[in-house]
CSV table of C-alpha atoms in Angstrom, one decimal:
chain,number,residue,atom,x,y,z
A,1,UNK,CA,175.7,-51.4,181.6
A,2,UNK,CA,176.6,-47.2,181.8
A,3,UNK,CA,174.0,-47.4,184.4
A,4,UNK,CA,176.1,-49.5,186.4
A,5,UNK,CA,179.5,-47.8,185.4
A,6,UNK,CA,178.1,-44.5,186.9
A,7,UNK,CA,176.6,-46.1,190.1
A,8,UNK,CA,180.2,-47.6,191.4
A,9,UNK,CA,181.9,-44.5,190.4
A,10,UNK,CA,179.3,-42.8,192.3
A,11,UNK,CA,180.0,-45.3,195.3
A,12,UNK,CA,183.8,-44.7,194.8
A,13,UNK,CA,183.2,-41.1,195.1
A,14,UNK,CA,181.1,-41.2,198.2
A,15,UNK,CA,183.0,-43.8,200.3
A,16,UNK,CA,186.3,-43.2,199.2
A,17,UNK,CA,187.3,-39.8,196.9
A,18,UNK,CA,185.4,-37.6,199.1
A,19,UNK,CA,186.8,-39.0,202.7
A,20,UNK,CA,189.9,-38.6,201.5
A,21,UNK,CA,189.4,-35.3,199.7
A,22,UNK,CA,188.1,-33.5,203.5
A,23,UNK,CA,190.8,-35.5,205.4
A,24,UNK,CA,193.2,-33.6,203.3
A,25,UNK,CA,191.2,-30.5,203.4
A,26,UNK,CA,190.7,-30.1,207.0
A,27,UNK,CA,194.5,-31.5,208.0
A,28,UNK,CA,195.7,-28.0,207.4
A,29,UNK,CA,193.9,-27.2,210.0
A,30,UNK,CA,196.3,-28.1,213.2
A,31,UNK,CA,192.6,-27.7,215.9
A,32,UNK,CA,191.0,-30.4,214.0
A,33,UNK,CA,192.0,-34.5,215.2
A,34,UNK,CA,191.8,-36.5,211.6
A,35,UNK,CA,192.7,-39.8,213.4
A,36,UNK,CA,195.6,-42.1,212.5
A,37,UNK,CA,193.8,-44.2,209.9
A,38,UNK,CA,190.5,-44.1,207.4
A,39,UNK,CA,188.7,-47.0,206.8
A,40,UNK,CA,186.4,-46.8,203.5
A,41,UNK,CA,183.2,-48.0,203.6
A,42,UNK,CA,183.4,-48.4,207.7
A,43,UNK,CA,184.7,-45.2,208.5
A,44,UNK,CA,184.9,-44.9,212.5
A,45,UNK,CA,182.5,-47.6,212.5
A,46,UNK,CA,185.6,-49.8,212.5
A,47,UNK,CA,186.4,-48.1,215.4
A,48,UNK,CA,183.3,-49.7,217.4
A,49,UNK,CA,184.0,-53.1,215.7
A,50,UNK,CA,187.1,-53.2,217.1
A,51,UNK,CA,185.8,-52.7,220.7
A,52,UNK,CA,183.4,-54.9,220.5
A,53,UNK,CA,185.7,-57.9,218.8
A,54,UNK,CA,187.8,-57.0,221.9
A,55,UNK,CA,185.3,-58.0,224.2
A,56,UNK,CA,184.7,-54.0,225.1
A,57,UNK,CA,181.4,-51.9,224.7
A,58,UNK,CA,181.6,-50.6,221.3
A,59,UNK,CA,182.0,-47.0,222.2
A,60,UNK,CA,185.6,-47.4,224.4
A,61,UNK,CA,187.5,-46.0,221.8
A,62,UNK,CA,186.2,-42.6,222.7
A,63,UNK,CA,188.1,-43.0,225.8
A,64,UNK,CA,191.0,-44.4,224.7
A,65,UNK,CA,191.5,-41.7,222.7
A,66,UNK,CA,190.4,-39.1,225.0
A,67,UNK,CA,193.9,-37.9,226.0
A,68,UNK,CA,194.8,-37.3,222.0
A,69,UNK,CA,191.6,-35.4,221.5
A,70,UNK,CA,192.0,-32.9,224.3
A,71,UNK,CA,194.6,-31.2,222.3
A,72,UNK,CA,192.0,-30.9,219.6
A,73,UNK,CA,188.7,-28.3,219.3
A,74,UNK,CA,187.0,-30.6,216.5
A,75,UNK,CA,187.6,-34.0,215.3
A,76,UNK,CA,186.3,-35.2,211.7
A,77,UNK,CA,184.8,-38.7,212.4
A,78,UNK,CA,183.0,-40.5,209.5
A,79,UNK,CA,179.7,-42.5,209.8
A,80,UNK,CA,180.4,-45.0,207.1
A,81,UNK,CA,180.9,-42.6,204.4
A,82,UNK,CA,179.0,-39.4,206.3
A,83,UNK,CA,181.7,-36.7,207.2
A,84,UNK,CA,180.9,-35.1,210.8
A,85,UNK,CA,182.7,-32.5,212.9
A,86,UNK,CA,182.6,-33.7,216.2
A,87,UNK,CA,182.5,-30.5,219.1
A,88,UNK,CA,185.5,-31.5,221.5
A,89,UNK,CA,187.0,-28.2,223.1
A,90,UNK,CA,185.1,-25.6,225.5
A,91,UNK,CA,185.9,-23.3,223.2
A,92,UNK,CA,184.3,-25.1,220.4
A,93,UNK,CA,181.2,-26.0,222.1
A,94,UNK,CA,181.0,-22.3,223.3
A,95,UNK,CA,180.7,-21.0,219.7
A,96,UNK,CA,178.5,-24.2,218.9
A,97,UNK,CA,175.6,-23.2,221.2
A,98,UNK,CA,176.4,-19.1,220.6
A,99,UNK,CA,175.6,-20.1,216.7
A,100,UNK,CA,171.8,-21.5,218.0
A,101,UNK,CA,169.2,-22.1,215.4
A,102,UNK,CA,170.6,-18.9,213.0
A,103,UNK,CA,173.8,-20.4,211.3
A,104,UNK,CA,173.4,-24.2,213.1
A,105,UNK,CA,170.2,-26.3,213.6
A,106,UNK,CA,169.2,-29.8,214.2
A,107,UNK,CA,169.7,-31.8,210.5
A,108,UNK,CA,166.6,-33.8,209.6
A,109,UNK,CA,168.9,-36.6,208.7
A,110,UNK,CA,166.8,-39.8,209.1
A,111,UNK,CA,169.5,-42.2,210.5
A,112,UNK,CA,168.8,-44.8,213.3
A,113,UNK,CA,167.4,-43.3,216.3
A,114,UNK,CA,166.5,-40.2,214.2
A,115,UNK,CA,164.5,-42.2,212.1
A,116,UNK,CA,162.6,-43.9,214.8
A,117,UNK,CA,161.7,-40.7,216.2
A,118,UNK,CA,161.3,-38.7,212.9
A,119,UNK,CA,158.6,-36.2,213.0
A,120,UNK,CA,159.4,-35.3,216.8
A,121,UNK,CA,160.9,-32.5,218.4
A,122,UNK,CA,164.3,-34.1,218.3
A,123,UNK,CA,165.2,-33.9,214.3
A,124,UNK,CA,163.5,-30.9,213.6
A,125,UNK,CA,164.6,-27.8,212.5
A,126,UNK,CA,164.3,-24.9,215.6
A,127,UNK,CA,160.7,-23.3,214.3
A,128,UNK,CA,158.2,-21.7,216.9
A,129,UNK,CA,156.2,-24.9,216.3
A,130,UNK,CA,159.2,-27.0,218.1
A,131,UNK,CA,159.8,-24.1,220.6
A,132,UNK,CA,156.0,-24.4,221.5
A,133,UNK,CA,156.6,-28.5,221.6
A,134,UNK,CA,159.5,-28.4,223.5
A,135,UNK,CA,158.0,-25.7,225.8
A,136,UNK,CA,154.9,-28.3,226.2
A,137,UNK,CA,157.0,-30.7,227.0
A,138,UNK,CA,159.4,-29.0,229.9
A,139,UNK,CA,156.3,-27.9,231.7
A,140,UNK,CA,155.0,-31.6,232.1
A,141,UNK,CA,158.5,-33.1,232.6
A,142,UNK,CA,160.1,-30.5,234.2
A,143,UNK,CA,159.5,-30.6,238.1
A,144,UNK,CA,160.1,-27.2,239.2
A,145,UNK,CA,157.6,-25.7,236.3
A,146,UNK,CA,155.2,-28.3,237.0
A,147,UNK,CA,155.5,-28.5,240.9
A,148,UNK,CA,151.7,-27.6,241.3
A,149,UNK,CA,150.7,-30.8,238.9
A,150,UNK,CA,153.0,-32.3,240.4
A,151,UNK,CA,151.2,-32.1,243.9
A,152,UNK,CA,148.2,-33.6,242.1
A,153,UNK,CA,150.0,-36.4,240.4
A,154,UNK,CA,152.3,-37.8,243.1
A,155,UNK,CA,155.5,-39.0,241.4
A,156,UNK,CA,157.5,-40.6,244.0
A,157,UNK,CA,155.2,-42.5,245.4
A,158,UNK,CA,154.7,-44.4,241.7
A,159,UNK,CA,158.3,-44.8,241.6
A,160,UNK,CA,158.3,-46.8,244.6
A,161,UNK,CA,155.2,-48.5,244.0
A,162,UNK,CA,156.5,-49.9,240.6
A,163,UNK,CA,159.9,-50.4,242.5
A,164,UNK,CA,158.5,-52.5,244.8
A,165,UNK,CA,156.1,-54.5,242.8
A,166,UNK,CA,159.4,-55.2,240.7
A,167,UNK,CA,161.1,-56.7,243.3
A,168,UNK,CA,158.6,-58.7,244.8
A,169,UNK,CA,158.3,-60.4,241.3
A,170,UNK,CA,161.9,-61.0,241.3
A,171,UNK,CA,163.4,-64.6,242.3
A,172,UNK,CA,165.9,-65.0,245.0
A,173,UNK,CA,169.5,-66.5,244.2
A,174,UNK,CA,168.2,-67.3,240.5
A,175,UNK,CA,170.1,-65.5,237.5
A,176,UNK,CA,168.1,-62.4,236.5
A,177,UNK,CA,168.2,-60.2,233.2
A,178,UNK,CA,169.0,-56.7,234.8
A,179,UNK,CA,168.6,-54.6,231.6
A,180,UNK,CA,165.7,-56.4,230.8
A,181,UNK,CA,164.3,-55.7,234.5
A,182,UNK,CA,165.1,-52.2,234.8
A,183,UNK,CA,163.5,-51.9,231.2
A,184,UNK,CA,160.6,-52.9,232.2
A,185,UNK,CA,160.7,-51.0,235.8
A,186,UNK,CA,161.2,-47.9,234.1
A,187,UNK,CA,158.6,-48.4,231.0
A,188,UNK,CA,156.0,-49.2,233.9
A,189,UNK,CA,157.1,-46.1,235.9
A,190,UNK,CA,157.7,-43.8,233.2
A,191,UNK,CA,154.0,-44.7,231.3
A,192,UNK,CA,152.2,-44.5,234.5
A,193,UNK,CA,153.3,-40.9,234.9
A,194,UNK,CA,152.5,-40.8,230.8
A,195,UNK,CA,149.1,-42.0,230.9
A,196,UNK,CA,147.9,-42.7,234.1
A,197,UNK,CA,144.8,-45.7,234.6
A,198,UNK,CA,145.7,-46.5,231.1
A,199,UNK,CA,149.0,-48.0,231.7
A,200,UNK,CA,146.8,-51.6,232.1
A,201,UNK,CA,146.3,-51.7,228.4
A,202,UNK,CA,150.4,-50.7,227.9
A,203,UNK,CA,151.1,-53.6,229.9
A,204,UNK,CA,148.6,-56.2,229.1
A,205,UNK,CA,147.3,-55.9,225.6
A,206,UNK,CA,149.5,-57.5,223.1
A,207,UNK,CA,150.1,-56.5,219.4
A,208,UNK,CA,151.4,-58.1,216.1
A,209,UNK,CA,155.5,-57.5,215.6
A,210,UNK,CA,156.8,-59.0,212.3
A,211,UNK,CA,160.4,-61.0,213.6
A,212,UNK,CA,163.9,-61.0,210.8
A,213,UNK,CA,162.5,-64.5,209.9
A,214,UNK,CA,159.0,-63.2,208.3
A,215,UNK,CA,157.0,-65.0,211.4
A,216,UNK,CA,154.2,-62.7,213.4
A,217,UNK,CA,154.6,-62.6,217.4
A,218,UNK,CA,152.3,-61.2,219.4
A,219,UNK,CA,154.1,-59.0,222.2
A,220,UNK,CA,153.3,-56.1,224.4
A,221,UNK,CA,154.1,-52.4,223.4
A,222,UNK,CA,157.1,-52.5,226.1
A,223,UNK,CA,158.9,-55.9,224.5
A,224,UNK,CA,158.2,-53.6,220.9
A,225,UNK,CA,159.8,-50.6,222.2
A,226,UNK,CA,162.5,-52.1,223.1
A,227,UNK,CA,163.0,-54.7,220.1
A,228,UNK,CA,162.5,-51.5,218.3
A,229,UNK,CA,165.6,-49.6,219.8
A,230,UNK,CA,167.9,-52.2,219.3
A,231,UNK,CA,166.8,-52.2,215.6
A,232,UNK,CA,167.3,-48.9,215.0
A,233,UNK,CA,170.5,-48.9,216.9
A,234,UNK,CA,172.1,-51.9,214.3
A,235,UNK,CA,170.2,-49.6,211.4
A,236,UNK,CA,172.7,-46.7,212.3
A,237,UNK,CA,175.7,-48.9,212.3
A,238,UNK,CA,174.6,-50.7,208.6
A,239,UNK,CA,177.0,-49.3,205.8
A,240,UNK,CA,173.8,-50.0,203.7
A,241,UNK,CA,172.1,-47.0,205.7
A,242,UNK,CA,175.0,-44.7,204.8
A,243,UNK,CA,174.7,-46.2,200.8
A,244,UNK,CA,170.6,-45.6,200.7
A,245,UNK,CA,170.4,-42.3,202.3
A,246,UNK,CA,172.2,-41.1,199.2
A,247,UNK,CA,168.7,-42.0,197.0
A,248,UNK,CA,166.6,-40.5,199.6
A,249,UNK,CA,165.3,-42.1,202.9
A,250,UNK,CA,161.8,-43.2,201.5
A,251,UNK,CA,164.2,-45.6,199.6
A,252,UNK,CA,164.8,-47.3,202.5
A,253,UNK,CA,161.1,-48.7,203.4
A,254,UNK,CA,161.5,-50.9,199.7
A,255,UNK,CA,164.2,-53.0,201.8
A,256,UNK,CA,164.3,-55.4,205.2
A,257,UNK,CA,165.2,-54.5,207.7
A,258,UNK,CA,163.8,-51.2,206.9
A,259,UNK,CA,160.7,-51.9,205.9
A,260,UNK,CA,159.8,-54.2,208.6
A,261,UNK,CA,160.8,-51.7,210.9
A,262,UNK,CA,158.8,-49.5,210.4
A,263,UNK,CA,155.9,-51.6,209.9
A,264,UNK,CA,156.6,-52.3,213.5
A,265,UNK,CA,156.9,-48.8,214.4
A,266,UNK,CA,153.4,-47.7,212.5
A,267,UNK,CA,152.1,-50.5,215.1
A,268,UNK,CA,153.5,-49.0,218.2
A,269,UNK,CA,152.5,-45.3,216.8
A,270,UNK,CA,148.6,-47.0,216.0
A,271,UNK,CA,148.6,-48.4,219.5
A,272,UNK,CA,149.5,-44.8,221.6
A,273,UNK,CA,147.2,-43.4,219.3
A,274,UNK,CA,144.4,-45.3,220.1
A,275,UNK,CA,145.0,-45.1,224.0
A,276,UNK,CA,145.6,-41.4,224.3
A,277,UNK,CA,142.7,-40.7,222.0
A,278,UNK,CA,140.3,-42.7,224.0
A,279,UNK,CA,141.7,-41.8,227.3
A,280,UNK,CA,139.6,-40.5,230.3
A,281,UNK,CA,142.4,-40.2,232.6
A,282,UNK,CA,143.0,-36.4,232.7
A,283,UNK,CA,145.4,-36.1,235.0
A,284,UNK,CA,148.3,-38.1,233.2
A,285,UNK,CA,151.2,-36.1,231.3
A,286,UNK,CA,150.1,-38.3,227.9
A,287,UNK,CA,146.4,-36.8,228.0
A,288,UNK,CA,147.5,-33.4,229.1
A,289,UNK,CA,150.6,-33.5,226.0
A,290,UNK,CA,147.6,-34.8,223.8
A,291,UNK,CA,145.1,-31.7,224.7
A,292,UNK,CA,147.4,-29.3,223.5
A,293,UNK,CA,145.7,-27.4,220.7
A,294,UNK,CA,149.0,-25.8,218.8
A,295,UNK,CA,150.0,-29.1,217.6
A,296,UNK,CA,148.8,-32.1,215.2
A,297,UNK,CA,147.6,-35.4,216.4
A,298,UNK,CA,151.0,-36.4,214.4
A,299,UNK,CA,153.2,-34.0,216.3
A,300,UNK,CA,151.9,-35.4,219.8
A,301,UNK,CA,152.0,-39.0,218.7
A,302,UNK,CA,156.3,-38.5,217.5
A,303,UNK,CA,156.6,-36.4,220.8
A,304,UNK,CA,155.0,-39.0,223.2
A,305,UNK,CA,157.4,-41.3,221.5
A,306,UNK,CA,160.2,-39.4,222.0
A,307,UNK,CA,159.4,-39.1,225.7
A,308,UNK,CA,158.7,-42.7,225.9
A,309,UNK,CA,162.1,-43.8,224.1
A,310,UNK,CA,164.1,-41.0,226.0
A,311,UNK,CA,162.7,-41.7,229.4
A,312,UNK,CA,162.5,-45.5,229.2
A,313,UNK,CA,165.9,-46.5,227.1
A,314,UNK,CA,168.5,-44.0,228.8
A,315,UNK,CA,167.1,-44.2,232.5
A,316,UNK,CA,167.4,-48.1,232.3
A,317,UNK,CA,170.6,-48.3,230.9
A,318,UNK,CA,171.9,-45.6,233.4
A,319,UNK,CA,170.5,-47.8,236.6
A,320,UNK,CA,172.2,-51.1,235.3
A,321,UNK,CA,175.7,-48.9,235.4
A,322,UNK,CA,175.0,-47.4,238.9
A,323,UNK,CA,174.0,-50.9,240.1
A,324,UNK,CA,177.5,-52.0,238.5
A,325,UNK,CA,179.7,-49.8,239.6
A,326,UNK,CA,178.3,-50.0,243.5
A,327,UNK,CA,179.6,-53.2,243.1
A,328,UNK,CA,182.7,-52.6,241.2
A,329,UNK,CA,183.6,-50.5,243.9
A,330,UNK,CA,182.1,-52.3,247.2
A,331,UNK,CA,183.1,-48.9,249.0
A,332,UNK,CA,180.7,-47.0,247.7
A,333,UNK,CA,177.8,-49.0,248.2
A,334,UNK,CA,178.9,-48.5,252.1
A,335,UNK,CA,179.3,-45.3,252.2
A,336,UNK,CA,175.9,-44.6,250.5
A,337,UNK,CA,173.1,-47.0,252.3
A,338,UNK,CA,175.5,-45.0,255.2
A,339,UNK,CA,173.9,-41.7,254.0
A,340,UNK,CA,170.4,-43.0,253.2
A,341,UNK,CA,170.2,-44.4,256.8
A,342,UNK,CA,171.4,-41.1,258.2
A,343,UNK,CA,168.5,-39.5,256.1
A,344,UNK,CA,166.2,-42.2,257.3
A,345,UNK,CA,165.6,-43.7,253.9
A,346,UNK,CA,166.2,-47.6,255.1
A,347,UNK,CA,163.8,-50.6,254.4
A,348,UNK,CA,161.4,-50.1,257.1
A,349,UNK,CA,160.8,-46.9,256.8
A,350,UNK,CA,157.4,-45.5,255.8
A,351,UNK,CA,157.4,-44.9,252.0
A,352,UNK,CA,155.2,-41.8,252.5
A,353,UNK,CA,158.4,-40.3,254.1
A,354,UNK,CA,160.4,-40.3,250.9
A,355,UNK,CA,160.5,-37.1,250.1
A,356,UNK,CA,161.8,-35.1,247.0
A,357,UNK,CA,163.7,-32.6,249.8
A,358,UNK,CA,165.3,-35.9,251.5
A,359,UNK,CA,166.7,-36.8,248.5
A,360,UNK,CA,168.3,-33.9,247.4
A,361,UNK,CA,169.8,-34.1,250.7
A,362,UNK,CA,171.7,-37.0,249.6
A,363,UNK,CA,175.1,-35.3,248.3
A,364,UNK,CA,177.0,-38.7,248.0
A,365,UNK,CA,173.7,-40.2,246.0
A,366,UNK,CA,173.8,-37.1,243.5
A,367,UNK,CA,178.0,-37.2,243.5
A,368,UNK,CA,177.7,-41.5,242.8
A,369,UNK,CA,175.1,-41.2,239.7
A,370,UNK,CA,177.5,-37.8,238.4
A,371,UNK,CA,180.1,-40.2,238.4
A,372,UNK,CA,178.7,-42.7,236.8
A,373,UNK,CA,177.3,-40.6,233.7
A,374,UNK,CA,181.1,-39.4,233.7
A,375,UNK,CA,182.4,-43.1,233.5
A,376,UNK,CA,179.8,-44.7,231.3
A,377,UNK,CA,177.6,-42.5,229.8
A,378,UNK,CA,174.3,-43.7,228.0
A,379,UNK,CA,174.7,-41.4,225.2
A,380,UNK,CA,178.1,-40.7,223.7
A,381,UNK,CA,177.0,-38.1,221.0
A,382,UNK,CA,174.5,-35.6,220.3
A,383,UNK,CA,171.9,-36.0,217.5
A,384,UNK,CA,173.2,-34.9,214.2
A,385,UNK,CA,173.2,-30.9,213.6
A,386,UNK,CA,173.5,-29.4,210.1
A,387,UNK,CA,174.9,-25.7,209.2
A,388,UNK,CA,172.6,-23.4,207.6
A,389,UNK,CA,175.4,-21.4,205.9
A,390,UNK,CA,178.8,-21.4,205.5
A,391,UNK,CA,179.9,-21.1,209.1
A,392,UNK,CA,183.2,-20.8,211.1
A,393,UNK,CA,184.0,-22.3,214.4
A,394,UNK,CA,187.4,-21.6,216.0
A,395,UNK,CA,188.4,-20.0,212.7
A,396,UNK,CA,187.7,-23.1,211.0
A,397,UNK,CA,185.4,-22.7,207.6
A,398,UNK,CA,182.7,-25.3,208.0
A,399,UNK,CA,180.4,-25.3,204.7
A,400,UNK,CA,177.0,-24.9,204.4
A,401,UNK,CA,175.0,-28.3,205.1
A,402,UNK,CA,178.1,-30.2,206.9
A,403,UNK,CA,177.0,-32.2,209.7
A,404,UNK,CA,177.8,-31.6,213.3
A,405,UNK,CA,177.8,-33.6,216.7
A,406,UNK,CA,178.4,-32.7,220.0
A,407,UNK,CA,181.0,-35.3,221.4
A,408,UNK,CA,179.4,-36.0,225.2
A,409,UNK,CA,182.4,-38.8,226.3
A,410,UNK,CA,185.4,-38.0,225.7
A,411,UNK,CA,186.0,-34.8,227.7
A,412,UNK,CA,184.9,-37.0,230.7
A,413,UNK,CA,188.6,-38.4,230.1
A,414,UNK,CA,190.4,-35.6,230.0
A,415,UNK,CA,193.2,-35.2,232.6
A,416,UNK,CA,193.7,-31.4,232.2
A,417,UNK,CA,190.1,-31.3,233.8
A,418,UNK,CA,189.9,-34.4,236.2
A,419,UNK,CA,192.4,-35.6,238.5
A,420,UNK,CA,192.9,-39.3,237.7
A,421,UNK,CA,190.0,-39.3,235.1
A,422,UNK,CA,190.7,-43.5,234.6
A,423,UNK,CA,189.1,-43.5,238.4
A,424,UNK,CA,186.0,-43.7,239.5
A,425,UNK,CA,185.6,-41.0,242.8
A,426,UNK,CA,182.5,-39.9,243.3
A,427,UNK,CA,183.9,-37.5,246.0
A,428,UNK,CA,185.2,-35.6,242.8
A,429,UNK,CA,182.0,-33.9,242.7
A,430,UNK,CA,181.6,-32.9,246.0
A,431,UNK,CA,182.8,-29.5,246.3
A,432,UNK,CA,183.2,-30.3,250.0
A,433,UNK,CA,185.3,-33.3,250.1
A,434,UNK,CA,189.1,-33.5,250.5
A,435,UNK,CA,189.6,-34.9,246.7
A,436,UNK,CA,187.5,-31.9,245.3
A,437,UNK,CA,190.1,-29.3,247.2
A,438,UNK,CA,193.1,-31.6,246.0
A,439,UNK,CA,191.6,-31.7,242.0
A,440,UNK,CA,191.5,-27.8,242.4
A,441,UNK,CA,195.1,-27.3,243.8
A,442,UNK,CA,196.5,-29.4,241.1
A,443,UNK,CA,194.6,-27.3,238.6
A,444,UNK,CA,192.0,-29.7,237.6
A,445,UNK,CA,188.5,-27.0,237.8
A,446,UNK,CA,185.7,-28.3,235.8
A,447,UNK,CA,183.7,-26.0,233.1
A,448,UNK,CA,180.2,-25.9,232.2
A,449,UNK,CA,181.0,-28.1,229.2
A,450,UNK,CA,183.1,-30.4,230.9
A,451,UNK,CA,180.2,-32.4,231.6
A,452,UNK,CA,177.5,-33.2,229.0
A,453,UNK,CA,175.1,-36.1,229.7
A,454,UNK,CA,172.2,-34.4,228.7
A,455,UNK,CA,173.6,-31.9,225.7
A,456,UNK,CA,173.7,-28.0,225.4
A,457,UNK,CA,171.9,-25.3,224.1
A,458,UNK,CA,168.2,-24.9,223.2
A,459,UNK,CA,168.1,-28.6,222.3
A,460,UNK,CA,169.3,-30.3,225.4
A,461,UNK,CA,167.3,-32.9,227.2
A,462,UNK,CA,164.1,-31.1,228.4
A,463,UNK,CA,163.1,-34.3,230.7
A,464,UNK,CA,166.8,-34.5,232.7
A,465,UNK,CA,165.2,-33.3,235.8
A,466,UNK,CA,162.5,-35.9,235.7
A,467,UNK,CA,165.3,-38.3,234.7
A,468,UNK,CA,167.8,-37.6,237.6
A,469,UNK,CA,164.8,-37.9,240.5
A,470,UNK,CA,163.6,-41.2,238.7
A,471,UNK,CA,167.1,-42.9,239.0
A,472,UNK,CA,167.7,-41.1,242.5
A,473,UNK,CA,164.4,-42.8,244.0
A,474,UNK,CA,164.9,-46.3,242.1
A,475,UNK,CA,168.5,-46.6,243.3
A,476,UNK,CA,167.7,-45.6,246.9
A,477,UNK,CA,165.5,-48.2,247.1
A,478,UNK,CA,166.9,-50.9,245.8
A,479,UNK,CA,170.3,-50.5,247.6
A,480,UNK,CA,168.2,-50.4,250.9
A,481,UNK,CA,165.9,-53.4,250.3
A,482,UNK,CA,168.3,-55.9,248.6
A,483,UNK,CA,171.7,-57.5,248.3
A,484,UNK,CA,173.1,-58.4,245.0
A,485,UNK,CA,175.8,-60.1,242.8
A,486,UNK,CA,177.2,-59.6,239.2
A,487,UNK,CA,178.6,-62.8,237.6
A,488,UNK,CA,182.2,-62.6,238.0
A,489,UNK,CA,183.0,-62.7,234.1
A,490,UNK,CA,181.3,-59.1,234.2
A,491,UNK,CA,183.0,-57.9,237.3
A,492,UNK,CA,186.2,-58.6,236.0
A,493,UNK,CA,185.7,-56.6,232.6
A,494,UNK,CA,187.2,-53.8,232.2
A,495,UNK,CA,186.0,-52.9,228.8
A,496,UNK,CA,182.2,-53.3,229.8
A,497,UNK,CA,179.8,-50.4,229.7
A,498,UNK,CA,175.8,-50.1,229.6
A,499,UNK,CA,175.0,-47.2,226.9
A,500,UNK,CA,172.9,-47.4,224.4
A,501,UNK,CA,173.7,-50.0,222.1
A,502,UNK,CA,175.9,-52.1,224.6
A,503,UNK,CA,176.2,-56.0,223.8
A,504,UNK,CA,176.8,-56.6,227.1
A,505,UNK,CA,173.2,-58.2,229.2
A,506,UNK,CA,174.5,-58.8,232.6
A,507,UNK,CA,172.8,-61.0,234.9
A,508,UNK,CA,172.7,-60.7,239.0
A,509,UNK,CA,171.6,-62.8,241.6
A,510,UNK,CA,169.7,-60.9,244.6
A,511,UNK,CA,168.8,-61.6,248.0
A,512,UNK,CA,166.0,-59.4,249.7
A,513,UNK,CA,166.5,-58.2,253.0
């Protein structure tokens, strides 16, 4: 009985007493936004739930509170019972980056995607080992530093070939699951780059996957990755996760769905280990990453997993957003097609002429993608950081062990930085456009921290250059080879969005040119 009473008292403390105490503590600082109301147990998950119930994507509340947030340096959020300080102002972001790895470093909290990617570079403290692993990854995925490698391993032709194969298989005038198709496309492209000829085993071989009803199904690794990503997002949003983490992450594995998801994840890792360890494809990135002698086998597998998740899930969701906003704003599609035609990137052109230099000359294409990432970012927040000692940011003392994130969305709707931030205007990113000059005259000038789609500091995304090139190639090929229509319900939904964890699953109808 005493244990039960103690447990109840503990729950009341972590879900009610501690949150209200922290809200009181930080109410003394005028540069921290607390939010109008705190909901015990759920915390800010309640706002995400309310968005979903209203038929909006779960992160709409970030956009809706942007005008209020811009008046603060930080905001205090609660993920369930876990307090997290979000950096929102330019000053807060600058100080956050300057503290680097000494005062603030990546947290090892195993929550959601951080649990899925446990052991990889994303949720490990910044040590010499992590620096080396990031360097290895950047050398292989950074197009500039890997230019000699890319010449031996032509990237753009592989992207075009996979995209053409996808279009050949897509039926005309029938509803197509766009997110599924884009995820499969990006998975195939990315993993052909990672594994070369070994991609055949990735695409065709079946592996056991345990479903929530206890049945086991034989599916491809691509399908396992898609399902696992969704499962770990659900884990992140579950109050049960917040409770169990206080008893240690390992306790989660005694319960479903955590136990089941880990089993499926181990299946996925085991398959990748088998593929890479027996690979004879010497030119593949996976083989080269696996060949580095300064990391353990488990570290290599974990880093391959983070490349696969980061490269597949984020890019596929971004492509869905791009296609959606092209139809939402048809004038942008007309402008984009005209620019691509001017550069010779048209349906009947020789695909061997689709060079990186030509795509770089497509200013409107770049501006359009930047605007999509501003309006509907795939990721709305960074992984969790933690203070290594008592630290001050914007004159606010933050105790040792406190969790911190970088807000990657609300600044996108800051009316002090953007002219008409609620409107979709790709020209706002073109320094030579009339709209940019109008914005500048109105005093709406962005700084380096205004747009944060790939994070900031020493732990930003190492594959961002590759990701942007891939999106450009796929998008250019699609808009020059098909006409497409979204369902009317989706087109009329002002709360729709396609970032990670979205509940929307758009259908399109295509006709090939």
